[in-house]
């Protein structure tokens, strides 16, 4: 993100976004599906267009920045605590679907969900 090319009003938004985007870790095993990668590339381009657009677009950029900050601070997890369910328990580990790395997904790509379900019983 190059904040030097932005106007004075947008520079604050751009620098805040840049600092916030840098907080997300990049996970190489999730290339093409990583949230940090998405925020730094495709979303950054969209955000910067909003940040130095019309007043409506700048207002949208401010709202998006506040939402991104809330996600980074994990405020939704503390505000809306989840109750344990099968999907937050060990069901994914038991059937081998909890591995999100690309290499792990290739290993488990053979067979359908129902096939794996029948094999595990």
Coordinates of C-alpha atoms in Angstrom, one line a residue:
X1 CA 0.0 0.0 0.0
X2 CA 1.5 3.3 -1.0
X3 CA -0.1 6.1 1.1
X4 CA 2.1 8.8 -0.5
X5 CA -0.2 9.1 -3.5
X6 CA -3.3 9.8 -1.5
X7 CA -4.8 13.1 -0.5
X8 CA -4.4 14.5 3.0
X9 CA -7.9 13.3 4.2
X10 CA -7.3 9.8 2.9
X11 CA -3.8 9.4 4.2
X12 CA -5.0 8.8 7.7
X13 CA -7.4 6.0 6.6
X14 CA -4.7 4.5 4.4
X15 CA -2.1 4.4 7.2
X16 CA -4.5 3.0 9.6
X17 CA -5.5 0.3 7.2
X18 CA -1.9 -0.5 6.4
X19 CA -1.1 -1.0 10.1
X20 CA -4.2 -3.1 10.6
X21 CA -3.5 -5.3 7.6
X22 CA 0.1 -5.9 8.8
X23 CA -1.4 -7.5 12.0
X24 CA -2.8 -10.5 10.0
X25 CA -0.3 -13.4 9.7
X26 CA 0.4 -15.0 6.3
X27 CA 0.0 -18.7 6.3
X28 CA 2.0 -20.2 3.3
X29 CA 0.1 -23.5 3.5
X30 CA -3.1 -21.7 2.7
X31 CA -1.9 -19.9 -0.4
X32 CA -4.9 -18.5 -2.3
X33 CA -7.2 -19.0 0.7
X34 CA -5.4 -17.0 3.4
X35 CA -7.3 -14.1 4.9
X36 CA -4.1 -12.1 5.5
X37 CA -3.1 -12.5 1.8
X38 CA -6.6 -11.4 0.7
X39 CA -6.6 -8.4 3.0
X40 CA -3.1 -7.3 1.8
X41 CA -3.9 -7.7 -1.9
X42 CA -7.4 -7.7 -3.3
X43 CA -9.1 -6.0 -0.4
X44 CA -6.4 -3.4 0.0
X45 CA -7.0 -2.3 -3.6
X46 CA -10.7 -1.9 -3.0
X47 CA -10.2 -0.2 0.3
X48 CA -7.8 2.4 -1.2
X49 CA -10.3 3.1 -4.0
X50 CA -12.9 3.8 -1.3
X51 CA -10.5 5.9 0.8
X52 CA -9.9 8.5 -1.9
X53 CA -13.3 8.4 -3.6
X54 CA -16.4 10.4 -3.0
X55 CA -17.7 11.3 0.5
X56 CA -19.9 8.2 0.4
X57 CA -17.0 6.0 -0.4
X58 CA -14.8 7.5 2.3
X59 CA -17.7 6.9 4.8
X60 CA -17.8 3.3 3.6
X61 CA -14.0 3.0 4.1
X62 CA -14.3 4.3 7.6
X63 CA -17.0 1.7 8.4
X64 CA -14.9 -1.1 6.8
X65 CA -11.9 0.0 8.8
X66 CA -13.9 -0.2 12.0
X67 CA -15.2 -3.7 11.1
X68 CA -11.7 -4.8 10.3
X69 CA -10.5 -3.4 13.6
X70 CA -13.2 -5.3 15.5
X71 CA -12.2 -8.6 13.7
X72 CA -8.5 -8.0 14.6
X73 CA -9.4 -7.3 18.2
X74 CA -11.5 -10.5 18.3
X75 CA -14.4 -8.5 19.8
X76 CA -17.1 -10.7 18.2
X77 CA -15.7 -13.8 19.9
X78 CA -15.9 -12.1 23.3
X79 CA -19.3 -10.5 22.6
X80 CA -20.9 -13.6 21.1
X81 CA -19.3 -16.6 22.8
X82 CA -20.2 -19.9 21.0
X83 CA -21.5 -22.9 22.8
X84 CA -19.7 -26.1 22.0
X85 CA -21.2 -28.1 19.1
X86 CA -20.1 -31.1 17.1
X87 CA -18.3 -28.8 14.7
X88 CA -16.3 -27.1 17.4
X89 CA -15.5 -30.5 19.1
X90 CA -13.5 -33.4 17.7
X91 CA -15.7 -34.4 14.8
X92 CA -13.4 -32.8 12.2
X93 CA -10.4 -34.5 13.7
X94 CA -12.1 -37.9 13.8
X95 CA -12.9 -37.8 10.1
X96 CA -9.9 -36.0 9.0
X97 CA -11.5 -32.8 7.8
X98 CA -10.0 -30.4 10.3
X99 CA -6.8 -30.0 8.4
X100 CA -7.0 -26.8 6.3
X101 CA -3.5 -26.8 4.8
X102 CA -3.4 -27.3 1.1
X103 CA -1.2 -30.4 1.5
X104 CA -3.6 -31.9 4.0
X105 CA -6.5 -31.2 1.7
X106 CA -4.8 -33.0 -1.2
X107 CA -4.3 -36.0 1.1
X108 CA -8.0 -36.1 2.0
X109 CA -9.4 -35.2 -1.4
X110 CA -9.8 -38.9 -2.3
X111 CA -13.3 -40.0 -1.5
X112 CA -16.5 -38.2 -0.6
X113 CA -17.8 -37.2 2.8
X114 CA -20.2 -40.1 2.9
X115 CA -17.5 -42.5 1.9
X116 CA -15.3 -41.3 4.7
X117 CA -18.3 -41.5 7.1
X118 CA -18.9 -45.1 6.2
X119 CA -15.2 -46.0 6.5
X120 CA -15.0 -44.5 10.0
X121 CA -17.8 -46.6 11.5

